[in-house]
XYZ file of C-alpha atoms in Angstrom:
772
model
C 25.949 107.578 -78.639
C 23.834 109.166 -80.558
C 21.193 106.207 -81.055
C 20.672 105.914 -77.230
C 17.845 108.309 -77.053
C 15.956 106.157 -79.521
C 15.923 103.055 -77.462
C 13.560 104.593 -74.881
C 10.423 105.018 -76.976
C 11.101 101.751 -78.400
C 11.122 100.317 -74.958
C 7.812 102.198 -74.111
C 6.043 100.765 -77.016
C 6.622 97.352 -76.106
C 5.292 97.440 -72.522
C 2.227 99.197 -74.051
C 1.969 96.303 -76.531
C 1.644 93.242 -74.444
C 0.385 90.032 -75.484
C -0.259 91.403 -79.062
C -3.191 93.487 -77.754
C -2.911 97.034 -78.196
C -3.401 98.840 -74.646
C -5.188 102.134 -74.123
C -3.149 105.233 -74.591
C -3.482 106.244 -70.467
C -2.503 102.785 -69.685
C 0.596 103.145 -72.082
C 1.629 106.358 -70.810
C 1.318 105.577 -67.122
C 3.877 102.493 -68.233
C 6.298 104.771 -69.720
C 6.129 107.260 -66.696
C 6.587 104.419 -64.068
C 9.794 103.511 -66.356
C 11.216 107.149 -66.630
C 10.612 108.426 -63.263
C 12.411 105.645 -61.563
C 15.517 106.713 -62.296
C 17.204 103.186 -61.950
C 16.645 99.554 -62.366
C 15.642 98.535 -58.868
C 12.760 101.098 -58.952
C 11.503 99.645 -62.286
C 11.307 96.200 -61.174
C 9.293 96.858 -57.981
C 6.505 98.175 -60.264
C 3.444 95.522 -61.264
C 2.237 95.043 -64.671
C -1.257 95.213 -64.834
C -3.365 93.367 -67.789
C -7.027 94.180 -68.106
C -9.870 92.326 -70.063
C -11.363 93.507 -73.433
C -14.033 96.469 -72.314
C -16.636 94.888 -74.414
C -17.016 91.125 -75.505
C -16.790 90.083 -79.161
C -20.171 90.059 -80.590
C -21.561 87.009 -82.761
C -22.419 87.956 -86.375
C -26.055 88.888 -87.289
C -28.142 85.873 -88.174
C -25.402 83.346 -86.380
C -28.142 81.712 -83.796
C -30.650 81.476 -86.492
C -28.302 80.088 -89.238
C -26.641 77.666 -86.572
C -30.102 76.365 -85.491
C -30.815 75.732 -89.129
C -27.792 73.369 -89.616
C -28.719 71.631 -86.229
C -32.083 71.228 -87.303
C -31.186 69.693 -90.617
C -28.659 67.151 -89.134
C -31.506 66.342 -86.567
C -33.677 65.588 -89.336
C -31.247 63.726 -90.950
C -30.518 61.543 -88.120
C -34.387 60.807 -87.474
C -34.630 59.983 -91.200
C -31.852 57.714 -91.398
C -30.028 59.734 -93.629
C -26.578 61.244 -94.134
C -25.497 64.311 -92.233
C -24.383 67.167 -94.417
C -21.918 68.817 -91.898
C -19.077 67.435 -89.949
C -19.976 66.090 -86.330
C -17.267 68.243 -84.669
C -18.386 71.300 -86.713
C -21.904 70.629 -85.138
C -20.535 70.126 -81.606
C -18.570 73.364 -81.891
C -21.646 75.069 -83.079
C -23.649 73.846 -79.693
C -20.567 75.043 -77.778
C -20.715 78.238 -79.177
C -24.330 78.643 -78.831
C -24.291 77.685 -75.418
C -21.379 80.224 -74.795
C -23.615 82.942 -75.640
C -26.450 82.102 -73.477
C -28.778 80.681 -76.092
C -28.903 77.217 -74.084
C -32.675 77.604 -72.781
C -33.903 78.086 -76.381
C -31.752 75.440 -77.923
C -33.110 73.029 -75.556
C -36.415 74.207 -76.033
C -35.875 73.693 -79.784
C -34.352 70.478 -79.546
C -37.316 69.089 -77.577
C -39.955 70.367 -79.804
C -38.185 68.604 -83.312
C -37.863 65.342 -81.051
C -41.622 65.539 -79.777
C -42.877 66.129 -83.327
C -40.959 63.180 -85.048
C -41.763 61.064 -81.961
C -45.851 62.068 -82.307
C -45.596 60.956 -85.997
C -44.481 57.624 -85.149
C -47.858 56.849 -83.702
C -49.544 56.679 -86.990
C -47.986 53.438 -88.027
C -49.385 51.469 -84.918
C -52.900 52.670 -85.894
C -53.465 50.326 -89.126
C -53.344 47.276 -86.513
C -56.700 45.983 -85.585
C -57.321 47.029 -81.777
C -58.626 43.374 -80.872
C -56.339 40.592 -82.107
C -57.229 37.287 -82.076
C -55.007 34.943 -79.770
C -53.281 33.128 -82.702
C -52.774 35.612 -85.352
C -49.546 36.975 -86.675
C -50.868 40.166 -86.148
C -49.703 40.326 -82.533
C -45.976 39.371 -83.547
C -45.791 41.632 -86.304
C -46.934 44.337 -83.923
C -44.323 43.525 -81.277
C -41.834 43.614 -84.158
C -42.983 46.887 -85.170
C -42.896 48.318 -81.811
C -39.311 46.973 -81.277
C -38.245 48.513 -84.350
C -39.531 52.038 -83.190
C -37.787 51.583 -80.004
C -34.564 50.641 -81.351
C -34.508 53.444 -83.974
C -35.407 55.826 -81.523
C -32.776 54.784 -78.891
C -30.111 54.775 -81.705
C -31.396 58.350 -82.918
C -31.454 59.519 -79.582
C -27.511 58.446 -78.924
C -26.530 60.404 -81.915
C -28.343 63.507 -81.498
C -26.965 63.512 -77.603
C -23.788 63.210 -79.051
C -23.823 66.415 -80.993
C -25.647 68.334 -78.173
C -23.263 66.821 -75.323
C -22.273 70.361 -74.581
C -25.714 71.576 -73.861
C -26.399 68.158 -71.997
C -23.281 68.663 -69.832
C -24.019 72.407 -69.135
C -27.050 74.036 -69.373
C -28.972 70.644 -68.407
C -26.767 69.594 -65.564
C -26.985 73.148 -64.108
C -30.732 72.759 -64.266
C -31.907 70.061 -62.062
C -35.605 70.328 -62.936
C -34.637 69.613 -66.643
C -34.311 66.028 -67.800
C -31.263 64.978 -69.659
C -31.090 64.584 -73.585
C -31.558 60.993 -73.356
C -34.242 60.928 -70.268
C -36.063 63.643 -72.176
C -36.313 61.095 -75.309
C -37.480 58.510 -72.949
C -40.269 60.964 -71.795
C -41.404 61.596 -74.965
C -41.446 58.081 -76.198
C -43.446 57.175 -73.148
C -45.932 59.982 -73.297
C -46.650 59.751 -76.865
C -46.142 56.195 -77.861
C -46.317 53.751 -75.057
C -48.780 55.691 -72.825
C -51.372 55.361 -76.061
C -53.941 53.264 -74.541
C -54.142 51.074 -77.615
C -50.536 50.592 -78.243
C -50.040 49.684 -74.623
C -52.747 47.076 -74.616
C -51.334 45.491 -77.561
C -48.067 45.318 -76.699
C -48.708 43.694 -73.294
C -50.988 41.593 -74.944
C -48.565 40.480 -77.541
C -45.891 39.879 -74.943
C -48.318 37.890 -72.451
C -49.300 35.631 -75.634
C -45.669 34.854 -76.411
C -45.111 34.193 -73.085
C -47.996 31.597 -72.841
C -46.781 30.046 -75.817
C -43.554 29.486 -74.553
C -44.907 28.139 -71.199
C -47.106 25.642 -73.644
C -43.822 24.363 -75.159
C -43.790 26.323 -78.338
C -40.293 28.135 -79.372
C -40.797 31.880 -79.103
C -38.404 34.924 -80.033
C -36.810 35.475 -76.436
C -34.618 38.276 -77.703
C -37.550 40.007 -78.889
C -39.171 39.797 -75.680
C -35.980 40.687 -73.884
C -35.834 43.909 -75.925
C -39.745 44.892 -75.240
C -39.340 44.021 -71.703
C -36.438 46.021 -71.123
C -37.865 49.027 -72.900
C -40.826 49.054 -70.513
C -38.340 48.978 -67.732
C -36.432 52.025 -69.326
C -39.635 53.869 -69.649
C -40.572 52.996 -66.027
C -43.680 51.594 -66.899
C -42.976 47.883 -66.354
C -44.564 47.454 -63.080
C -47.849 49.036 -63.632
C -48.365 48.382 -67.315
C -46.908 44.941 -67.408
C -45.899 43.035 -64.257
C -49.465 43.212 -62.482
C -51.196 41.511 -65.352
C -48.328 39.042 -66.129
C -48.572 37.860 -62.312
C -52.351 37.557 -62.486
C -52.296 35.481 -65.449
C -49.378 33.297 -63.847
C -51.508 32.943 -60.721
C -54.470 31.919 -62.955
C -52.280 29.505 -65.233
C -50.824 27.641 -62.317
C -53.836 27.475 -59.846
C -55.812 25.522 -62.612
C -52.498 23.190 -63.649
C -51.837 22.595 -59.954
C -55.543 21.351 -59.511
C -55.585 19.461 -62.519
C -52.088 17.623 -62.384
C -52.579 16.862 -58.953
C -55.659 14.386 -59.919
C -53.884 13.135 -63.000
C -50.267 12.401 -61.838
C -48.693 10.395 -58.885
C -46.597 12.377 -56.394
C -42.929 11.977 -57.934
C -44.297 12.906 -61.623
C -46.006 15.758 -59.797
C -42.933 16.947 -57.756
C -40.765 16.740 -60.739
C -43.011 18.802 -62.913
C -43.105 21.516 -60.303
C -39.462 21.502 -60.013
C -39.166 21.730 -63.689
C -41.972 24.724 -63.812
C -39.790 26.584 -61.010
C -36.677 26.337 -63.586
C -38.136 27.319 -66.372
C -39.539 30.745 -64.439
C -36.271 31.082 -63.258
C -34.637 31.071 -66.606
C -37.626 33.363 -67.899
C -36.159 35.972 -65.452
C -32.487 35.469 -66.107
C -33.313 35.539 -70.001
C -35.750 38.483 -70.584
C -38.042 39.332 -67.281
C -36.941 42.246 -65.006
C -34.942 41.025 -62.046
C -37.392 42.621 -59.939
C -39.946 40.029 -60.946
C -38.365 37.227 -59.785
C -39.310 37.247 -56.287
C -43.281 37.834 -56.726
C -43.132 35.221 -60.019
C -41.387 32.375 -57.968
C -43.814 33.021 -55.173
C -46.713 32.798 -57.137
C -45.611 29.204 -58.875
C -44.635 28.010 -55.285
C -47.727 29.027 -53.804
C -50.161 27.451 -56.581
C -48.122 24.607 -57.247
C -47.068 23.556 -53.841
C -48.491 25.696 -51.137
C -52.292 25.164 -51.876
C -51.476 21.134 -52.219
C -49.026 20.571 -49.518
C -51.204 18.414 -47.196
C -52.906 16.665 -50.250
C -49.212 15.936 -51.739
C -47.816 14.417 -48.335
C -51.245 12.437 -47.754
C -51.118 10.868 -51.420
C -47.610 9.931 -51.708
C -44.903 10.140 -48.812
C -45.722 7.090 -47.271
C -45.249 5.351 -50.537
C -41.883 7.017 -51.072
C -40.459 6.199 -47.478
C -41.640 2.496 -47.832
C -39.792 2.315 -51.058
C -36.999 4.241 -50.032
C -36.943 6.607 -53.012
C -33.846 8.812 -52.173
C -34.008 11.039 -54.944
C -37.647 11.920 -54.781
C -37.660 12.186 -50.947
C -34.670 14.809 -51.726
C -37.022 16.636 -54.166
C -39.772 16.783 -51.773
C -37.767 18.252 -49.062
C -36.257 20.578 -51.304
C -39.547 21.865 -52.677
C -41.328 22.081 -49.367
C -38.465 24.295 -47.837
C -39.290 26.765 -50.352
C -43.024 27.363 -49.110
C -43.833 28.810 -45.718
C -45.002 26.360 -43.505
C -43.607 23.456 -45.918
C -41.200 21.951 -43.695
C -43.394 22.313 -40.743
C -46.200 19.948 -42.477
C -43.456 17.766 -43.838
C -42.139 17.247 -40.329
C -45.642 16.316 -38.932
C -46.308 13.480 -41.419
C -42.481 12.391 -40.975
C -43.011 11.915 -37.420
C -46.833 10.012 -38.044
C -45.090 7.664 -40.505
C -42.350 6.701 -38.262
C -44.862 6.354 -35.440
C -46.902 4.268 -37.608
C -44.534 2.008 -39.122
C -42.647 1.580 -35.729
C -46.031 0.495 -34.104
C -46.255 -2.305 -36.535
C -42.997 -3.819 -35.811
C -43.296 -3.444 -31.832
C -47.041 -4.170 -31.301
C -47.402 -7.185 -33.236
C -46.212 -10.370 -30.748
C -45.509 -12.619 -34.031
C -43.020 -10.367 -35.075
C -41.133 -10.802 -31.755
C -38.505 -12.865 -33.237
C -37.195 -10.400 -35.776
C -38.335 -7.192 -34.205
C -35.018 -5.903 -33.086
C -33.068 -6.468 -36.222
C -36.548 -4.993 -37.815
C -36.119 -1.702 -35.592
C -32.185 -1.552 -36.382
C -32.943 -1.871 -39.997
C -35.829 0.764 -39.969
C -33.307 3.332 -37.705
C -30.934 2.616 -40.422
C -33.040 3.702 -43.007
C -34.606 6.393 -41.365
C -30.918 7.857 -40.655
C -29.755 7.345 -44.219
C -32.843 9.621 -45.299
C -32.249 12.348 -42.742
C -28.535 12.491 -43.979
C -29.188 12.290 -47.964
C -32.621 13.852 -48.331
C -33.324 16.098 -45.259
C -29.715 17.879 -45.036
C -29.130 16.611 -41.563
C -32.081 19.043 -40.446
C -31.769 19.036 -36.702
C -35.826 19.078 -36.542
C -35.943 16.156 -38.632
C -33.341 14.361 -36.293
C -35.003 15.426 -33.000
C -38.422 14.664 -34.138
C -37.420 11.234 -35.406
C -35.955 10.441 -31.770
C -39.109 11.667 -30.328
C -41.345 9.421 -32.488
C -39.353 6.340 -32.014
C -39.391 6.891 -27.967
C -43.405 7.242 -28.562
C -43.932 4.034 -30.427
C -41.063 1.865 -28.633
C -42.883 2.429 -25.679
C -46.345 1.619 -26.586
C -45.722 -1.946 -25.693
C -44.169 -1.765 -22.260
C -41.074 -3.944 -21.231
C -41.151 -6.489 -24.175
C -38.881 -4.396 -26.447
C -36.336 -4.062 -23.595
C -36.613 -7.903 -23.296
C -35.941 -8.966 -26.849
C -32.961 -6.082 -26.966
C -31.582 -7.974 -24.303
C -31.848 -11.296 -26.035
C -30.585 -9.984 -29.272
C -27.402 -8.464 -27.367
C -27.076 -11.923 -26.158
C -27.319 -13.817 -29.534
C -24.652 -11.569 -30.803
C -22.171 -12.071 -27.770
C -22.552 -15.598 -27.422
C -19.650 -17.855 -28.819
C -20.545 -19.297 -31.978
C -21.751 -16.202 -33.624
C -19.411 -16.492 -36.761
C -21.472 -13.777 -38.796
C -19.576 -10.467 -37.348
C -16.007 -9.518 -37.095
C -14.958 -7.526 -33.923
C -15.609 -4.401 -35.809
C -18.793 -5.441 -37.119
C -19.871 -6.442 -33.679
C -18.692 -3.190 -32.288
C -20.871 -1.482 -35.098
C -23.810 -3.835 -34.090
C -23.748 -3.145 -30.234
C -23.229 0.776 -30.883
C -26.751 0.573 -33.217
C -28.533 -1.267 -30.416
C -27.608 1.294 -27.765
C -29.174 4.251 -30.065
C -32.336 1.780 -30.103
C -31.788 1.191 -25.928
C -31.584 4.966 -25.367
C -35.481 5.231 -26.703
C -36.786 2.563 -23.782
C -38.191 3.979 -20.558
C -37.996 0.535 -18.553
C -34.339 0.146 -18.798
C -34.573 -2.237 -15.345
C -36.265 -4.754 -17.432
C -33.393 -4.903 -20.074
C -30.846 -5.261 -17.182
C -32.718 -8.056 -15.644
C -32.676 -9.790 -18.737
C -29.557 -8.977 -19.850
C -27.955 -9.951 -16.506
C -29.731 -13.477 -16.648
C -28.272 -13.902 -20.258
C -24.750 -12.709 -19.247
C -24.828 -15.291 -16.359
C -25.125 -17.945 -18.751
C -22.275 -16.939 -20.937
C -20.201 -16.455 -17.970
C -20.787 -19.715 -16.216
C -21.135 -21.906 -19.360
C -18.007 -20.121 -21.024
C -20.157 -19.219 -24.143
C -18.946 -15.727 -24.179
C -17.779 -14.774 -27.814
C -15.110 -12.349 -26.665
C -14.225 -10.880 -23.299
C -13.335 -7.621 -25.229
C -16.868 -7.322 -26.529
C -18.680 -8.022 -23.525
C -16.636 -5.437 -21.645
C -17.316 -3.042 -24.347
C -20.715 -3.353 -24.132
C -20.737 -2.852 -20.101
C -18.959 0.391 -20.985
C -21.261 1.318 -23.383
C -24.253 0.716 -20.688
C -22.255 2.581 -18.145
C -22.045 5.452 -20.151
C -25.453 5.567 -20.904
C -27.121 4.589 -17.566
C -24.506 5.411 -15.103
C -22.272 3.431 -12.670
C -25.371 2.221 -10.462
C -26.962 0.629 -13.580
C -23.816 -1.651 -14.282
C -22.229 -2.224 -10.886
C -24.143 -5.874 -10.389
C -22.800 -6.659 -14.265
C -19.263 -5.326 -13.492
C -19.703 -7.331 -10.024
C -20.285 -10.560 -12.062
C -17.151 -10.131 -13.978
C -15.280 -9.767 -11.000
C -16.622 -12.589 -9.613
C -15.009 -14.778 -12.552
C -11.824 -13.231 -12.261
C -11.674 -13.806 -8.347
C -12.885 -17.509 -8.906
C -9.664 -17.840 -11.260
C -7.466 -16.885 -8.479
C -9.068 -18.923 -5.968
C -8.946 -21.996 -8.124
C -5.222 -21.566 -8.601
C -4.553 -21.324 -4.687
C -7.013 -24.373 -4.658
C -5.092 -26.447 -6.765
C -1.824 -25.840 -4.889
C -4.164 -26.846 -1.677
C -4.864 -29.983 -3.332
C -1.390 -31.017 -4.072
C -0.455 -30.790 -0.527
C -3.425 -33.223 0.440
C -2.461 -36.954 1.058
C -5.245 -38.249 -1.131
C -5.931 -35.790 -4.234
C -8.646 -37.929 -5.675
C -9.433 -38.640 -9.549
C -11.606 -35.714 -10.144
C -10.378 -32.278 -11.127
C -12.674 -29.836 -9.638
C -13.406 -25.990 -10.645
C -15.741 -23.988 -8.828
C -16.900 -20.286 -9.554
C -17.687 -18.559 -6.495
C -20.741 -16.168 -7.038
C -21.684 -13.168 -5.107
C -25.501 -13.537 -4.359
C -26.150 -9.759 -5.020
C -24.845 -9.543 -8.148
C -26.033 -12.827 -10.089
C -29.497 -13.762 -10.921
C -31.618 -15.572 -8.436
C -31.245 -19.653 -9.156
C -33.310 -21.994 -7.173
C -31.372 -24.695 -5.528
C -31.918 -28.039 -6.336
C -30.822 -31.048 -4.090
C -29.279 -33.908 -5.886
C -27.735 -37.126 -5.081
C -24.173 -36.564 -5.878
C -21.624 -39.816 -5.461
C -19.203 -40.019 -2.704
C -16.313 -38.730 -4.419
C -18.322 -35.471 -5.298
C -19.231 -34.891 -2.269
C -15.888 -35.346 -0.754
C -14.129 -32.806 -3.056
C -17.077 -30.576 -2.095
C -16.226 -30.574 1.475
C -12.232 -30.191 0.880
C -12.991 -27.236 -1.071
C -15.686 -25.564 1.611
C -12.939 -26.384 4.205
C -10.161 -24.734 2.073
C -12.495 -21.586 1.435
C -14.209 -21.088 4.795
C -10.278 -21.236 6.127
C -9.393 -18.313 4.290
C -13.055 -16.244 4.423
C -14.551 -16.940 7.781
C -18.167 -15.874 7.962
C -19.031 -16.560 4.569
C -21.758 -19.431 3.364
C -21.535 -21.355 0.602
C -24.470 -22.850 -1.323
C -23.964 -24.987 -4.272
C -25.774 -24.360 -7.442
C -26.138 -27.596 -9.153
C -28.146 -26.619 -11.757
C -25.326 -24.619 -13.263
C -22.742 -27.442 -12.847
C -21.133 -29.174 -15.652
C -18.276 -31.916 -16.391
C -15.906 -33.637 -18.807
C -16.599 -37.678 -18.512
C -14.214 -39.994 -20.062
C -15.798 -43.331 -21.602
C -14.740 -46.476 -23.212
C -16.877 -48.113 -26.217
C -16.150 -50.988 -28.591
C -14.526 -48.510 -30.852
C -12.650 -46.699 -28.594
C -12.334 -43.974 -25.908
C -14.347 -40.973 -26.072
C -14.776 -37.712 -23.856
C -18.216 -36.106 -23.193
C -18.899 -32.469 -22.226
C -21.958 -32.712 -19.951
C -24.235 -31.062 -17.472
C -24.054 -32.336 -14.087
C -27.647 -34.053 -14.349
C -26.337 -35.759 -17.420
C -23.074 -36.792 -15.618
C -25.112 -38.280 -12.989
C -27.165 -40.321 -15.196
C -24.091 -41.450 -17.187
C -22.288 -42.211 -14.091
C -25.299 -44.872 -13.088
C -24.038 -46.955 -15.999
C -20.772 -47.937 -14.247
C -23.003 -49.948 -12.002
C -25.312 -51.458 -14.636
C -25.949 -51.910 -18.434
C -29.923 -51.153 -18.027
C -32.067 -48.660 -15.782
C -35.563 -47.601 -15.899
C -36.818 -44.173 -15.885
C -37.723 -44.651 -12.046
C -34.777 -46.115 -11.006
C -32.577 -43.399 -12.525
C -35.088 -40.567 -10.795
C -34.479 -42.492 -7.475
C -30.758 -42.494 -7.770
C -30.035 -38.927 -9.113
C -32.906 -37.092 -7.134
C -33.029 -34.628 -10.108
C -36.409 -33.159 -10.523
C -38.809 -34.953 -12.676
C -39.149 -32.289 -15.803
C -35.306 -32.058 -15.595
C -34.487 -35.600 -15.782
C -36.878 -36.059 -18.330
C -35.213 -33.489 -20.777
C -31.506 -34.861 -19.436
C -32.590 -38.203 -20.631
C -33.941 -36.967 -24.041
C -30.584 -35.148 -24.665
C -28.798 -38.445 -23.734
C -31.037 -41.028 -25.564
C -33.221 -39.252 -28.292
C -30.187 -36.653 -29.604
C -27.658 -36.486 -32.342
C -24.889 -38.252 -29.672
C -27.033 -41.388 -28.620
C -25.000 -42.449 -25.551
C -28.077 -44.320 -24.051
C -30.655 -46.380 -26.000
C -34.334 -45.849 -24.985
C -36.767 -48.706 -24.891
C -39.388 -48.291 -26.291
C -38.131 -45.896 -29.193
C -39.631 -42.324 -29.152
C -38.862 -38.755 -28.936
C -40.335 -37.905 -25.678
C -39.515 -40.015 -22.063
C -42.443 -41.635 -20.512
C -42.628 -43.165 -17.078
C -41.557 -46.828 -17.511
C -39.126 -46.316 -20.403
C -35.998 -48.409 -19.865
C -32.149 -46.857 -20.706
C -29.736 -49.276 -21.890
C -26.020 -48.117 -22.175
C -24.950 -47.942 -25.889
C -21.401 -50.138 -26.269
C -21.639 -49.907 -29.798
C -21.661 -45.833 -29.834
C -19.803 -44.040 -32.487
C -18.633 -40.631 -33.377
C -16.195 -38.846 -35.500
C -14.981 -36.454 -32.736
C -12.946 -37.367 -29.573
C -14.597 -34.907 -27.582
C -18.175 -34.626 -27.999
C -20.460 -32.001 -26.394
C -23.817 -33.153 -25.405
C -26.186 -30.211 -25.078
C -28.887 -30.316 -22.545
C -32.324 -30.168 -24.500
C -33.126 -26.546 -23.947
C -36.423 -26.214 -22.494
C -37.471 -22.872 -24.329
C -37.650 -19.835 -21.889
C -41.123 -20.630 -20.342
C -43.659 -18.109 -20.067
C -43.152 -18.570 -16.409
C -39.655 -17.649 -16.487
C -40.020 -14.694 -18.480
C -42.905 -13.644 -15.955
C -40.899 -14.256 -12.837
C -38.170 -12.180 -14.307
C -40.362 -9.518 -15.236
C -42.064 -9.786 -11.618
C -38.622 -9.392 -10.278
C -38.364 -6.106 -12.164
C -41.308 -5.033 -10.495
C -40.802 -5.999 -7.128
C -37.306 -4.105 -7.567
C -39.334 -1.167 -8.716
C -41.506 -1.086 -5.553
C -38.209 -0.988 -3.494
C -37.139 1.947 -5.367
C -40.124 3.854 -5.239
C -40.154 3.435 -1.441
C -36.574 4.515 -1.008
C -36.984 7.596 -3.162
C -40.512 8.481 -1.182
C -38.393 8.244 2.239
C -35.336 10.211 0.885
C -37.577 13.051 -0.390
C -39.863 12.957 2.759
C -36.661 12.585 5.168
C -34.942 15.629 3.488
C -38.237 17.954 3.201
C -40.001 16.695 6.498
C -43.389 18.133 5.212
C -44.602 18.046 1.550
C -47.775 17.801 -0.349
C -49.137 14.892 -2.462
C -49.133 16.700 -6.002
C -45.235 18.085 -5.116
C -44.185 14.699 -3.636
C -45.444 12.646 -6.797
C -43.810 15.292 -9.131
C -40.481 15.090 -7.239
C -40.666 11.238 -7.752
C -41.286 11.579 -11.144
C -38.080 13.564 -11.738
C -36.101 11.066 -9.913
C -37.301 7.791 -10.826
C -35.854 6.337 -14.368
C -38.779 4.160 -15.226
C -42.199 4.833 -16.126
C -44.732 4.604 -13.333
C -48.362 5.186 -12.957
C -49.994 7.819 -10.419
C -51.837 4.790 -9.011
C -48.971 2.599 -8.432
C -47.213 5.643 -6.442
C -50.463 6.200 -4.343
C -50.276 2.325 -3.508
C -46.790 2.671 -2.496
C -47.404 6.176 -0.113
C -50.324 4.195 1.564
C -47.904 1.333 2.069
C -45.465 3.478 3.814
C -48.081 5.501 5.886
C -49.044 2.020 7.184
C -45.732 0.997 8.203
C -45.048 4.281 9.978
C -42.417 5.862 7.834
C -44.681 8.602 7.347
C -48.053 10.250 8.089
C -51.027 12.282 6.832
C -51.388 15.854 8.386
C -54.855 15.566 10.537
C -56.295 18.716 9.097
C -55.275 18.432 5.031
C -55.268 14.777 3.725
C -53.135 15.774 1.114
C -50.197 16.931 3.370
C -47.634 14.262 4.457
C -45.251 14.470 7.286
C -42.063 12.486 7.734
C -42.064 10.223 10.924
C -38.610 9.940 12.199
């Protein structure tokens, strides 16, 4: 119990001596009173404990700032002179932190800047010993560049070390003062102001760099790492653009301007373009390796302008036609790629591309000597052009569209003939005996032909010749494949509409119906009391669908005439009101014959049949007798006798011998006739399609066109009632599917006025009124 009173002072002392710092006496007394006056634990716990800072801040020892700066100055000097630092780096860092804590930062920054500036200023002296004007090939230039590079590398290394010591200053005082550069930026500023901004140093440096780049462009090996280091120095010092880039681009411009002029004279286009490509790759590599990235755009633009842009037309005039003629795919690809880089390059390439197609195509189309191979040459040319667009021109839509326009232009320079020849080409492919193509190949050829067909304006000319040839194929059974015929028809229908192919489809329909009629006729003949020895097959042709054939009256034998009458009775009995007209020129027959060697069968035309049947009545007849008996027209009969007596299978012997049939020639039956085949086809000597025939087909087309123009004028006037001349002509151009001249339209309008379909306005001769 006696010890208790002593505990209270002990407690009081503890309260007044918090955290090992001695409290002022008044604070200790207050705490004691609070403890004593409470009288209980609950009261004591509700009181707050207050801790106050030192009233006075600890002071730095005398001369601390000066001594510390001395240490730091020595350390900076050691770094700048590349000798070892006496002090521990951590100790130096702490010293900087201590100085900054006692608000010596401004002085410290100023002193550091001053020391660095003096050191940098001193560096300039080592560059004065080099001559100001250097010879282009001297080693001085390279040595100078290496010296300046070493100086820069040393400076960077030193500033990194210095900054690591003064990092606390950099991150506090400098960071809070936005007007002050960081220690690193300060180092750059000093190097820029005192070394690179020196007129002589800058000139020598830039000259040296440009000299190295020039040597490299001339094919010499240079120190690229040195160039990379120096140019990145100029970039870091923010003098790259004004001090180097401008001069570099000027020199590049001059170099490539001269080189472009020289090489355009010396080299062929492919070699020149290859050189341009090589130069562009080299300059691109320079940007990646040592130039600043910002130089890429102006540098590449400069090369493109001087080597390409200035010579676009010259390049194309000098070499494009040769590249296209020789189908030099890789060179054409390179041309397209390079021209696409230059403003206006693609446009000028497009123009020359179009001109080439028109010129080359015109040589194919306009020359009549090439008519035989025109379509094949057009197909080959189109294949070649398509391949170039796909491989070289990257399927560029502009090139595709211009190619189509160019084809359309040249193919219509010679009206009608290409359309006629395309129809004949299709005929040659669809005719039986065309062994050169499988079904797939034939389909592919037809697709290609349709592409050429699209470019033709006078599609009605194609239709006329196609119809004539299709009729021959169907009637003589010469069609290679019904599927191929129908495929071609569907292509034409898709391209030109149902109206275009309606007559052609009608021809196929006639052939189908004829087969059905013949089945019924055969049944009809079986019910006849005297069916006869001849097996008759008839094709019934609707006149409007088929080409117009000139009827030829010939003398058939009695049995044939009888059969014709039987069929006429049968057919008209089923279809009253129809009229049958026999087309003897299209007839053909199979004849059975007996020779000393044995029996044979001949597949012949109706005219050949009439001639051969005469030799059942006798062994020898003159030309005049045959003509009288058969009634066949003179020129047709001469060709018929030629085929029988002068061809490969000579069933008749002509006397006197000779290739041509003359008046007075005699023909004797050849009883000794021999042939390895049992059934022999004797082809009629084909009179080449005469100019008259071609003209008549073309004239029929023009006649049809006149009807179409008349119909269109009446249709338009009936709808509009009154219309001006120009508007009527414009409307006609929109509606007509074939090329027509304004003069032809005027003639048709005059014709319709004469026939009272329309009349001129009494006051305005250019105004027309429809006459109901």
